[in-house]
Coordinates of C-alpha atoms in Angstrom, one line a residue:
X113 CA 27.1 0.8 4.9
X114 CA 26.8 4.7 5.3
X115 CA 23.2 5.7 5.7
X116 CA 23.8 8.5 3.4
X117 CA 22.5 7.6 -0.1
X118 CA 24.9 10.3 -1.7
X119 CA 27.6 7.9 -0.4
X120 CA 26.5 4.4 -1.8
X121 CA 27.6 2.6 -4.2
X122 CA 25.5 4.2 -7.5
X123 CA 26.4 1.0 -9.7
X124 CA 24.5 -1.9 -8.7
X125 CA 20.7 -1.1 -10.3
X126 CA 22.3 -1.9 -13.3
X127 CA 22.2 -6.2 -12.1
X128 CA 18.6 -6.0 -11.7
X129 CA 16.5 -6.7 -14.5
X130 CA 13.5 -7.8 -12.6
X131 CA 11.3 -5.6 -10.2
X132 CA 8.3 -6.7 -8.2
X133 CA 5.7 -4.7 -6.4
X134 CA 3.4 -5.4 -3.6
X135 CA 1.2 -2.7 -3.0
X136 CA -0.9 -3.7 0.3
X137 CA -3.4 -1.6 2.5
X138 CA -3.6 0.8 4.8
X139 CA -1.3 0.7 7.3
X140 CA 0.6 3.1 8.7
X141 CA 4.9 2.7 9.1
X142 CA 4.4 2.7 13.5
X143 CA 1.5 0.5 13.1
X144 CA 3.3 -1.9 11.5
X145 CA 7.0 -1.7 11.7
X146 CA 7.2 1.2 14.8
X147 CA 8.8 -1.7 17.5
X148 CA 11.1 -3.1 14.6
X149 CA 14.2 -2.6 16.5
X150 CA 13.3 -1.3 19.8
X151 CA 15.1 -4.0 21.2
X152 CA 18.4 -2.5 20.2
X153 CA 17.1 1.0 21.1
X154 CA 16.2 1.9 17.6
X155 CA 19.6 1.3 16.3
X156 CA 19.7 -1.8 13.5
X157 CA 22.7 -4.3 13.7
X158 CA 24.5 -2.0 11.0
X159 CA 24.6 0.6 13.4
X160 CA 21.8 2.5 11.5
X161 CA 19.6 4.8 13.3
X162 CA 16.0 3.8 13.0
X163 CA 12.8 6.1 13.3
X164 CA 10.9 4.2 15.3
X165 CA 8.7 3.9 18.3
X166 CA 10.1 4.9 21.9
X167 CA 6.6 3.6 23.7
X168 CA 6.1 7.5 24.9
X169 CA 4.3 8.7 21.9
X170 CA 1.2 9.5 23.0
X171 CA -2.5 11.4 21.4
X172 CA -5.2 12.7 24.5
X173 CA -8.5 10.9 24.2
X174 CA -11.8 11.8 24.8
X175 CA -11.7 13.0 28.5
X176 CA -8.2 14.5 27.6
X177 CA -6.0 11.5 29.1
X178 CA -2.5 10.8 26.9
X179 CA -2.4 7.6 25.9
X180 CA 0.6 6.3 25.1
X181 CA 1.3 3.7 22.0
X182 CA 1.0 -0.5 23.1
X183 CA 1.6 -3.0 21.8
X184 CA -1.1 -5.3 20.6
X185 CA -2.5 -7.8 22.8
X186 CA -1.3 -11.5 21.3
X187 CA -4.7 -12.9 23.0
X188 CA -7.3 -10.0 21.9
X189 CA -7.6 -10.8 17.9
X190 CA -4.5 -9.4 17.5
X191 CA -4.9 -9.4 13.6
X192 CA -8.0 -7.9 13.4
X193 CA -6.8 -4.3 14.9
X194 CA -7.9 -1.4 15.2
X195 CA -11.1 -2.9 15.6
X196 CA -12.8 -1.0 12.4
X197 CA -11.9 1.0 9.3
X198 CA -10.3 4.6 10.5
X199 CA -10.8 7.4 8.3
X200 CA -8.8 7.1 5.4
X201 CA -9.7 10.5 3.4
X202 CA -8.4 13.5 3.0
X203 CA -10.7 15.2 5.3
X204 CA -10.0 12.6 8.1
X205 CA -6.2 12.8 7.2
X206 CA -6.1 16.5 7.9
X207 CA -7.6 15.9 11.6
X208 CA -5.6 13.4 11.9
X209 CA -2.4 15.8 11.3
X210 CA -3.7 18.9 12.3
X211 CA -6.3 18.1 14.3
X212 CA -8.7 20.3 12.0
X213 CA -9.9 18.5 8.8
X214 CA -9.8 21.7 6.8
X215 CA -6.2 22.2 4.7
X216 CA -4.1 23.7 6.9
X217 CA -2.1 27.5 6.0
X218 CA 0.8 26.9 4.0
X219 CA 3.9 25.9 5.9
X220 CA 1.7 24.3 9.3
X221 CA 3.9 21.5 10.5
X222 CA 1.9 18.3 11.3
X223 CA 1.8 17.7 14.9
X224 CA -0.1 13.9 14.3
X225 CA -2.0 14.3 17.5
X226 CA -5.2 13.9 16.0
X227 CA -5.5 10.2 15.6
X228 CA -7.3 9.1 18.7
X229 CA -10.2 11.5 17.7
X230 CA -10.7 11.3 14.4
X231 CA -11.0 7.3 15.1
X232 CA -13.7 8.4 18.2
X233 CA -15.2 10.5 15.6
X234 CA -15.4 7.5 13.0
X235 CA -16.5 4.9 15.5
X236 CA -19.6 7.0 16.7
X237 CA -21.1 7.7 13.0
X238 CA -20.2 3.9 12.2
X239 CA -22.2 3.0 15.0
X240 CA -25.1 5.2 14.2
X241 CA -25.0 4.1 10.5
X242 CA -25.2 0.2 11.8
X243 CA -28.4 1.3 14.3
X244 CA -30.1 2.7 10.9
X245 CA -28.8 0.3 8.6
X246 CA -27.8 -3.0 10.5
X247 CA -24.4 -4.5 9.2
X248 CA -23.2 -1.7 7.2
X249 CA -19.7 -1.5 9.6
X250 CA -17.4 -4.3 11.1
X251 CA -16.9 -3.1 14.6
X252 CA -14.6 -5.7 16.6
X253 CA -16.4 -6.4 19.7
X254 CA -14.3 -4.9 22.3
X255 CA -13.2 -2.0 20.4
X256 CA -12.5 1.6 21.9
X257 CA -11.3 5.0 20.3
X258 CA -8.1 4.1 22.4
X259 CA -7.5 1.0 19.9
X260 CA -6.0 3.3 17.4
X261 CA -2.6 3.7 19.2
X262 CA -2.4 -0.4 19.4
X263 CA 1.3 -1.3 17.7
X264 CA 2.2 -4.5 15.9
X265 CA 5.5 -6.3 17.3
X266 CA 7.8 -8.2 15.0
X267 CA 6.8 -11.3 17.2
X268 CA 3.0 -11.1 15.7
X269 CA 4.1 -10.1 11.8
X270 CA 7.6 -12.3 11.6
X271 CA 7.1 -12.1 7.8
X272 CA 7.2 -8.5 7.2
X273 CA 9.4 -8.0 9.9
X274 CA 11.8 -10.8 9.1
X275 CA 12.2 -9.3 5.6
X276 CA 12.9 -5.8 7.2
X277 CA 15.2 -7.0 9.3
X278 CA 16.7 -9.2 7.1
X279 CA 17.0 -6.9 4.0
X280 CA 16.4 -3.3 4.1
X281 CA 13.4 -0.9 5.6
X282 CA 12.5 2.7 4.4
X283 CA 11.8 4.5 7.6
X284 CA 11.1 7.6 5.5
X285 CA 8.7 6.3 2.7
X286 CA 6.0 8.5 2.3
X287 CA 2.1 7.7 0.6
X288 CA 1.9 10.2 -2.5
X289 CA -0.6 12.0 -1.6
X290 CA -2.3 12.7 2.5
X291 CA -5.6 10.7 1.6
X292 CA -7.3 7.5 0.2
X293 CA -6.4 4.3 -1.8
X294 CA -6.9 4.9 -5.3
X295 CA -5.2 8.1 -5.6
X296 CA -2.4 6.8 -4.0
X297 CA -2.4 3.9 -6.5
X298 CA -2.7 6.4 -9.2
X299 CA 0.6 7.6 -8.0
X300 CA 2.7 4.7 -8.1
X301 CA 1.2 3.8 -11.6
X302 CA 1.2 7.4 -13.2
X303 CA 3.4 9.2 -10.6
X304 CA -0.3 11.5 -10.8
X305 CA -3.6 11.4 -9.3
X306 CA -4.7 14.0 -11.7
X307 CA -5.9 16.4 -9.1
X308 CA -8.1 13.8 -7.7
X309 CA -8.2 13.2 -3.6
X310 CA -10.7 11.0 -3.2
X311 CA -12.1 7.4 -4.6
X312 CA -15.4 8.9 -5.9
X313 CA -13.6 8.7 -9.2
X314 CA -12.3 5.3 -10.5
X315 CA -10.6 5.6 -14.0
X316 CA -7.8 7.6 -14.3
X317 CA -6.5 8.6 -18.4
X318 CA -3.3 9.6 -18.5
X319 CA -0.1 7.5 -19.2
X320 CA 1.4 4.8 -16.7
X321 CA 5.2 3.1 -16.0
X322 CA 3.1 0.4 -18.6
X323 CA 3.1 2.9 -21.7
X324 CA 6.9 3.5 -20.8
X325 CA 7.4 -0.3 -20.6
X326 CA 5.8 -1.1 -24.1
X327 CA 7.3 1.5 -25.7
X328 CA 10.7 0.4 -25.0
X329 CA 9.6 -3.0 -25.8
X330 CA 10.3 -4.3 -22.2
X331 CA 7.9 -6.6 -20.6
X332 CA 5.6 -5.8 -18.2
X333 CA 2.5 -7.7 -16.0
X334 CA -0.1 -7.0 -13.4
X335 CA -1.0 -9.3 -11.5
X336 CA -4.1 -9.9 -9.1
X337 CA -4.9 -12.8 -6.8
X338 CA -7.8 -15.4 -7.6
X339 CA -8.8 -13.6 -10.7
X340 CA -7.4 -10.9 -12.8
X341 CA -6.3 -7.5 -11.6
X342 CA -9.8 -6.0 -12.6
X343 CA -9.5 -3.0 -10.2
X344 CA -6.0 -2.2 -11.5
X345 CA -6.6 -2.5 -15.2
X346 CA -9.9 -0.7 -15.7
X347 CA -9.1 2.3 -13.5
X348 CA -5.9 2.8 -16.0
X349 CA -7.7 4.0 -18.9
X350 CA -4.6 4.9 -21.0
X351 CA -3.0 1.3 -20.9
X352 CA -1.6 0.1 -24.1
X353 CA -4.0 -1.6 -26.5
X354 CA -3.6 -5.0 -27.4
X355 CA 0.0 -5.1 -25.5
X356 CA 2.6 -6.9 -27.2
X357 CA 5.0 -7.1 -24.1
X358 CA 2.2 -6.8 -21.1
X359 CA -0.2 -9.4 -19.4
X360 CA -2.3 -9.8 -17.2
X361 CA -2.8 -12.6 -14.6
X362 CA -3.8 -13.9 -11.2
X363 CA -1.4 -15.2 -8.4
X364 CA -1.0 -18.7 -9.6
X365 CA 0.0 -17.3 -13.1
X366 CA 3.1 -14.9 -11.0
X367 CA 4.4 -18.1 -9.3
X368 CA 4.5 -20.0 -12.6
X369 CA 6.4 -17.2 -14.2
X370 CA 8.4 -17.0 -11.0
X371 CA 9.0 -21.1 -10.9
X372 CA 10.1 -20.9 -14.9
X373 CA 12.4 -17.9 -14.7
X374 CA 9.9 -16.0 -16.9
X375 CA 9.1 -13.0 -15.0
X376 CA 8.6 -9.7 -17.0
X377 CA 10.9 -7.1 -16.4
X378 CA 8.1 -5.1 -14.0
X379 CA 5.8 -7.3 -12.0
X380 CA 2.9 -5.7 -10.0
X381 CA 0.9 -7.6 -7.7
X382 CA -2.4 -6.5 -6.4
X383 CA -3.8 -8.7 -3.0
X384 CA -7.8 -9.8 -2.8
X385 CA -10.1 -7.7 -1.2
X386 CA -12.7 -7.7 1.2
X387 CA -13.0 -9.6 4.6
X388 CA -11.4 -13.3 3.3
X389 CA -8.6 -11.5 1.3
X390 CA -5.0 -10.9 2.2
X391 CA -5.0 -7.3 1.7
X392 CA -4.5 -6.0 5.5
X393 CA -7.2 -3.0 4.9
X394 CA -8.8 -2.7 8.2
X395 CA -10.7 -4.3 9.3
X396 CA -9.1 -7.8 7.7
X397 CA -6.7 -10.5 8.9
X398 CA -3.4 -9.7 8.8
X399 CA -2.6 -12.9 9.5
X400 CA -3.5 -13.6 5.9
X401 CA -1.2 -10.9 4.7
X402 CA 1.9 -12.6 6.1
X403 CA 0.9 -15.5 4.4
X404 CA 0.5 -14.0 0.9
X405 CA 3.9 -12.1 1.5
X406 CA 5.7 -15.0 2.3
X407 CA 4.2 -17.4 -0.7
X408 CA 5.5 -14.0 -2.9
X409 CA 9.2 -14.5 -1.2
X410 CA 9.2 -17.9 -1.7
X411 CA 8.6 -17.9 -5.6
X412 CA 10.9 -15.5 -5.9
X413 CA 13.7 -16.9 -3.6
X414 CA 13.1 -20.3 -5.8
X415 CA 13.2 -18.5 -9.2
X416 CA 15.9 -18.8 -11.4
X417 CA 16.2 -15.2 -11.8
X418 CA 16.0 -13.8 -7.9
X419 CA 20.1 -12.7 -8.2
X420 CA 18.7 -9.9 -10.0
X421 CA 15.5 -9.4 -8.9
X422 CA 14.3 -7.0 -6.4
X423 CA 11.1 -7.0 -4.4
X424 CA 9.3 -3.8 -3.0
X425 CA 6.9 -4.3 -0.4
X426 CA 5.0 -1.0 0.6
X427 CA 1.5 0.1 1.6
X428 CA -1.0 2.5 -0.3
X429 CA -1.8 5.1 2.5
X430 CA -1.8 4.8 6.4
X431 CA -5.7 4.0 6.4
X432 CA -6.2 6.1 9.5
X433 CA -3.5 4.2 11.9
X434 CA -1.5 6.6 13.9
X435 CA 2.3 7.2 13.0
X436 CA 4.3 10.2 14.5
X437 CA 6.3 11.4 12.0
X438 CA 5.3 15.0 10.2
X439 CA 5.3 14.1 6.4
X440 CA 7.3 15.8 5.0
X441 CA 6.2 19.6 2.7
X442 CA 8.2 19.8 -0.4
X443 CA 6.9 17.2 -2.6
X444 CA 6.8 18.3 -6.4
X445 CA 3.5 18.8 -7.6
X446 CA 2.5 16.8 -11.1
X447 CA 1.4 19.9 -13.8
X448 CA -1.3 17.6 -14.1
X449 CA -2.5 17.8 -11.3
X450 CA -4.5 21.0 -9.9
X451 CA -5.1 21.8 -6.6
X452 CA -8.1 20.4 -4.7
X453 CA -9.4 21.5 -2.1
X454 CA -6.9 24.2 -0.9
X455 CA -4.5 21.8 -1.0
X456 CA -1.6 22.0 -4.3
X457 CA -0.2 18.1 -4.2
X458 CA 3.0 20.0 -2.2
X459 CA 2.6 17.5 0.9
X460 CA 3.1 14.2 0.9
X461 CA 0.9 11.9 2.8
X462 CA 2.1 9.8 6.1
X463 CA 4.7 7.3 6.3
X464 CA 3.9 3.6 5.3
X465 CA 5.7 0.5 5.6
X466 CA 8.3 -0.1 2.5
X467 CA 10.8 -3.1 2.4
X468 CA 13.4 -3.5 0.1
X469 CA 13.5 -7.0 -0.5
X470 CA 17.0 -8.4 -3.0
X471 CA 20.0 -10.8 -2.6
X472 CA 22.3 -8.1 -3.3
X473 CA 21.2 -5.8 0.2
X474 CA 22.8 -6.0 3.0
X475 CA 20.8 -7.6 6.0
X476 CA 20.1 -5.0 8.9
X477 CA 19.7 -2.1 6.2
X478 CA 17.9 0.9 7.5
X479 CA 17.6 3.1 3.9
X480 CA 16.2 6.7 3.6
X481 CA 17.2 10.0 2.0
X482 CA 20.3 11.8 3.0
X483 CA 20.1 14.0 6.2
X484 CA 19.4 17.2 5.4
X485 CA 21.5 20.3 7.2
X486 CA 18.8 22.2 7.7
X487 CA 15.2 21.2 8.5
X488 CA 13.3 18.6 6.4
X489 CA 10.0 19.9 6.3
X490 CA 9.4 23.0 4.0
X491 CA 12.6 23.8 3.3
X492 CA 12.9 24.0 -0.4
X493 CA 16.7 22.9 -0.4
X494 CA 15.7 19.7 1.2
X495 CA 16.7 16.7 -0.5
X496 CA 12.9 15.0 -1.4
X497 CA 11.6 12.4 0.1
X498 CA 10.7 8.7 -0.6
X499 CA 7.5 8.2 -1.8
X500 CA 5.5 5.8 -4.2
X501 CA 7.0 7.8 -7.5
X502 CA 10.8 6.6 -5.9
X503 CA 9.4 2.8 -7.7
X504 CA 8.9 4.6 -11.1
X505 CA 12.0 6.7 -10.9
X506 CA 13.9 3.9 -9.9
X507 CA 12.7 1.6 -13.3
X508 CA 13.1 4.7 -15.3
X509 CA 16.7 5.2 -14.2
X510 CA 17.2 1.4 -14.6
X511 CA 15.6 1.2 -18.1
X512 CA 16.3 4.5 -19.4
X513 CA 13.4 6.0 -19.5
X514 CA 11.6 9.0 -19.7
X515 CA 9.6 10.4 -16.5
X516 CA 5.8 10.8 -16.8
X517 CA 5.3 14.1 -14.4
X518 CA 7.7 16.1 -12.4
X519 CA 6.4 13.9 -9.8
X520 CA 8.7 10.6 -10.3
X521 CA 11.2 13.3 -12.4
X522 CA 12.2 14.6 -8.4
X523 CA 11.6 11.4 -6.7
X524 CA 15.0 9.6 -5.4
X525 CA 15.7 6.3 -6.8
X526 CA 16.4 3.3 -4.5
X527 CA 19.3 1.8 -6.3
X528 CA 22.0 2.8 -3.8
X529 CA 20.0 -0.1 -1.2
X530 CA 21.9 -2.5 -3.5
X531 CA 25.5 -2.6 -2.3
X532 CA 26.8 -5.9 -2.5
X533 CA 28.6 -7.2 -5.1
X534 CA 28.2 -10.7 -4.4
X535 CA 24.7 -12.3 -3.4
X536 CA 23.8 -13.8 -0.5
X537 CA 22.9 -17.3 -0.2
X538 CA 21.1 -17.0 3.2
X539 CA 17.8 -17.1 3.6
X540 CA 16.2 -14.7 6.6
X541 CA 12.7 -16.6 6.7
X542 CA 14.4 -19.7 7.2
X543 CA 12.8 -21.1 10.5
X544 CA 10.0 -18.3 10.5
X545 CA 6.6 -19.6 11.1
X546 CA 4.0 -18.0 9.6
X547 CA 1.0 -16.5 11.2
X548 CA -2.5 -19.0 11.2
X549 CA -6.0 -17.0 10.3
X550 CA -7.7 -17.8 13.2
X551 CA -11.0 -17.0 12.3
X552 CA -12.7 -13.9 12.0
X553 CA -13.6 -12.5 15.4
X554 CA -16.9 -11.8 17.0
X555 CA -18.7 -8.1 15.9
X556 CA -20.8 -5.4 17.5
X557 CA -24.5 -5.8 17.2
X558 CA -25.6 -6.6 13.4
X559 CA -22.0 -6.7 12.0
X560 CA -21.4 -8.7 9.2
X561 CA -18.6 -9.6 7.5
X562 CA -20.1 -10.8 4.3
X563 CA -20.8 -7.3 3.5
X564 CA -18.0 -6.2 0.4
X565 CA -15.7 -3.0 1.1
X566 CA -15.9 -0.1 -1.0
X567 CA -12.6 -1.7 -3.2
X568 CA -14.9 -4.9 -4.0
X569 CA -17.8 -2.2 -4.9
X570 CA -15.4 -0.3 -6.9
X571 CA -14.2 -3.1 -8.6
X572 CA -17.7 -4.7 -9.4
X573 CA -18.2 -1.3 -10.4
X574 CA -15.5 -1.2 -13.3
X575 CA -16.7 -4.6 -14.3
X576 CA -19.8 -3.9 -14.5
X577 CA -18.9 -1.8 -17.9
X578 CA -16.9 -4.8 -19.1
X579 CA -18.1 -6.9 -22.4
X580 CA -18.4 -10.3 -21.1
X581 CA -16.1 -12.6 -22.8
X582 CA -14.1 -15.2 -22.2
X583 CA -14.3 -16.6 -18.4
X584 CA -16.5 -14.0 -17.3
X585 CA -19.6 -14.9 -20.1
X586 CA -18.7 -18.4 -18.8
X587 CA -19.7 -17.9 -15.3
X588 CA -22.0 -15.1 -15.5
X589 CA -23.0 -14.4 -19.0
X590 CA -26.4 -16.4 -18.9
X591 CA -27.4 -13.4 -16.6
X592 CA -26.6 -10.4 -18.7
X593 CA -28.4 -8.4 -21.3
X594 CA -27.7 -7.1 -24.9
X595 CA -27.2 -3.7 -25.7
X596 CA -28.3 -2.3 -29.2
X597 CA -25.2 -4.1 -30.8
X598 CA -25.8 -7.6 -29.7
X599 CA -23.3 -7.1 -27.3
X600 CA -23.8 -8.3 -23.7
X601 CA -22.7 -5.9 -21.0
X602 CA -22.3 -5.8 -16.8
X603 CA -23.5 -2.5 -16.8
X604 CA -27.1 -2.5 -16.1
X605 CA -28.0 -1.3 -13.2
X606 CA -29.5 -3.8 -11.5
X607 CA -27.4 -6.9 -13.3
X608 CA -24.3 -4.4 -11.6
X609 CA -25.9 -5.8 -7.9
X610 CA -26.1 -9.7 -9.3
X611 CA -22.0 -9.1 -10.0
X612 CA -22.0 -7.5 -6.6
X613 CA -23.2 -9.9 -4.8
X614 CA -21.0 -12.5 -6.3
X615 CA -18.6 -10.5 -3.2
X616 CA -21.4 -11.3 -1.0
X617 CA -21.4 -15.1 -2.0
X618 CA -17.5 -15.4 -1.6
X619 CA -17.4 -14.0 1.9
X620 CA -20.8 -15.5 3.7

């Protein structure tokens, strides 16, 4: 297969009528997948080059030594790196970059040296905050500003890394947008953020790939993990009202629908938060990540409809891990979105682990936009680049329908990854075993890792404006108020903690 999309076979999205989306956290494309094929000297079986890691990348630290990526230690906690939570905003993504956390000029090429101290940076002020306020930050015991350059190895993630290898990798996916979590999940629902870089703001009103779906009477579900999606529904303020082709569900409900051949046409699954979920945000257990990836496989390679299903595995943003590609300058600003900051919505943010998951791709598939003759980054003839809006454009081009910005309207579709005519019977994951939690590791000082992470305190927050009915009221409704209209609410302020530390509860 050529790795030049222009010259793939353009007629195969047309066999799959079921797409799924995984939408982990925070990690960057090096961190995880960088050594994916450095055994074969970034070359995949196929004879696809690969944009990975050589081991000679390198950032200066503190005292101005280079210091080189590694790969994780297999005896250190190796699940638990970096150690903490790296910046993750747009402020901290600039240094990161440009090693200044103002925007940079227009046209400044990313040099990514800035990783190693913008995590020294983060470290100090996380330690400070824990001496004034004891357990606010999960510091690994052990960690160092040089943790940031630690790699994963296909030996300690054989799930993700199977399926890469095994299907196809986008070594050119890029986040949305160079900053947080929510807007970058605003992208890949609304192919907009609305102007919005940070996750100050929860709720986001304006049309989603779940409007297009219901209007075109096509099915459609979002799915979260032990509960309902909460964080996912109420920060989409514009879904349809009283759906008659969506749902909502938890994990157990996306295997059953999986097991009876009854999955909607677009699936998207959102992982648990906080310190016992599977979501990989630092500071968390990968471990547990695998495991939730491979239970998603496995309902789908068992489903009666996986010969025209296609799985996309990706990553919200980068979450502060270093990765030494330059993103890319020429992404299409939404109309709706004004700039922020200095910066217009023009860049997109850095590369993040995306696997194309489908019986009908090749194994050993390396996929990404055509080469460009001329240079990639701020040229405005280059072709664009992969990012989160490349999931909408690709179920608009499949269903027909109509973009929502001039966002997913320029983003390239990944149908030509599907190539064969015929699917395969084989199974990649066969004899792969799957990574064991083992236990969460020892912290700095007064860590604790009961505390909830600002996505469990955003969701508690959304909740906490919910009416409580149905399974909620049971559980919790004893505890909550009426407002003027007999209606009991979350949203008092201090009945908002009692739901918050429900989080607390769940992961002492």
């Amino acid at each position: 297969m050529s790795n030049n999309a222009s010259a793939l076979n353009q007629g195969l999205l047309d066999q799959i009528d079921h797409f799924v989306v995984i939408m982990l956290e925070n990690r960057s494309f090096d961190h995880m997948l960088g050594f994916l094929y450095t055994d074969q000297n970034n070359v995949s079986p196929l004879g696809h080059p690969y944009e990975g890691l050589t081991g000679e990348e390198s950032n200066l630290n503190s005292q101005g030594e280079a210091v080189t990526v590694f790969k994780i230690p297999s005896d250190q906690h190796p699940y638990f790196w970096p150690g903490s939570d790296p910046g993750e905003g747009y402020n901290n993504t600039n240094s990161q970059l440009f090693g200044n956390y103002r925007t940079p000029p227009e046209g400044t090429r990313a040099c990514n040296t800035g990783f190693i101290s913008d995590f020294a940076y983060t470290l100090n002020w996380q330690r400070q905050d824990n001496e004034k306020k004891p357990g606010s930050w999960q510091i690994v015991e052990g960690t160092t500003e040089e943790s940031i350059m630690g790699m994963y190895t296909p030996e300690l993630l054989p799930v993700l890394s199977g399926l890469a290898k095994g299907y196809a990798v986008c070594d050119h996916w890029f986040c949305s947008v160079p900053t947080e979590t929510l807007p970058n999940r605003a992208f890949v629902q609304m192919a907009t953020s609305l102007g919005r870089l940070n996750d100050h703001d929860k709720k986001y009103n304006a049309p989603s790939i779940y409007n297009l779906l219901e209007q075109a009477r096509l099915s459609w579900s979002i799915y979260g993990y032990e509960d309902e999606p909460i964080l996912t529904r109420e920060s989409l303020q514009a879904l349809p009202a009283n759906p008659e082709y969506g749902s909502f569900g938890n994990f157990a409900a996306f295997k059953q629908a999986a097991a009876d051949g009854t999955l909607a046409h677009y699936s998207f699954l959102a992982p648990e938060w906080g310190s016992k979920g599977n979501s990989q945000h630092p500071n968390y257990d990968v471990a547990k990540g695998e495991q939730y990836l491979y239970e998603i496989y496995q309902a789908l390679k068992a489903s009666p409809g996986w010969q025209k299903t296609l799985l996309i595995i990706t990553y919200d943003e980068h979450g502060g891990n270093f990765d030494h590609v330059p993103p890319p300058e020429n992404a299409q600003q939404p109309l709706d979105c004004p700039d922020n900051m200095g910066f217009n919505f023009q860049r997109f943010g850095v590369r993040v682990p995306t696997v194309l998951v489908s019986p009908l791709i090749e194994a050993g598939t390396v996929f990404r936009i055509p080469e460009p003759d001329t240079d990639l980054y701020g040229n405005s003839q280059a072709p664009t680049a992969f990012d989160h809006t490349s999931i909408l454009a690709t179920v608009e081009k499949r269903f027909n329908l109509k973009p929502l910005t001039t966002r997913d309207a320029a983003a390239p579709d990944i149908g030509p990854v599907l190539t064969l005519t015929t699917a395969r019977q084989d199974d990649p994951l066969e004899n792969v075993v799957v990574p064991k939690s083992q236990g969460l590791p020892p912290l700095e000082g007064n860590g604790d890792w009961s505390k909830a992470d600002h996505l469990q305190q955003a969701e508690a927050s959304l909740a906490s404006q919910l009416p409580v009915e149905g399974d909620y009221h049971s559980r919790y409704g004893e505890h909550w108020p009426e407002d003027e209209d007999g209606v009991k609410h979350y949203s008092r302020y201090r009945y908002h903690h009692y739901y918050y530390g429900r989080y607390q509860e769940e992961n002492s």
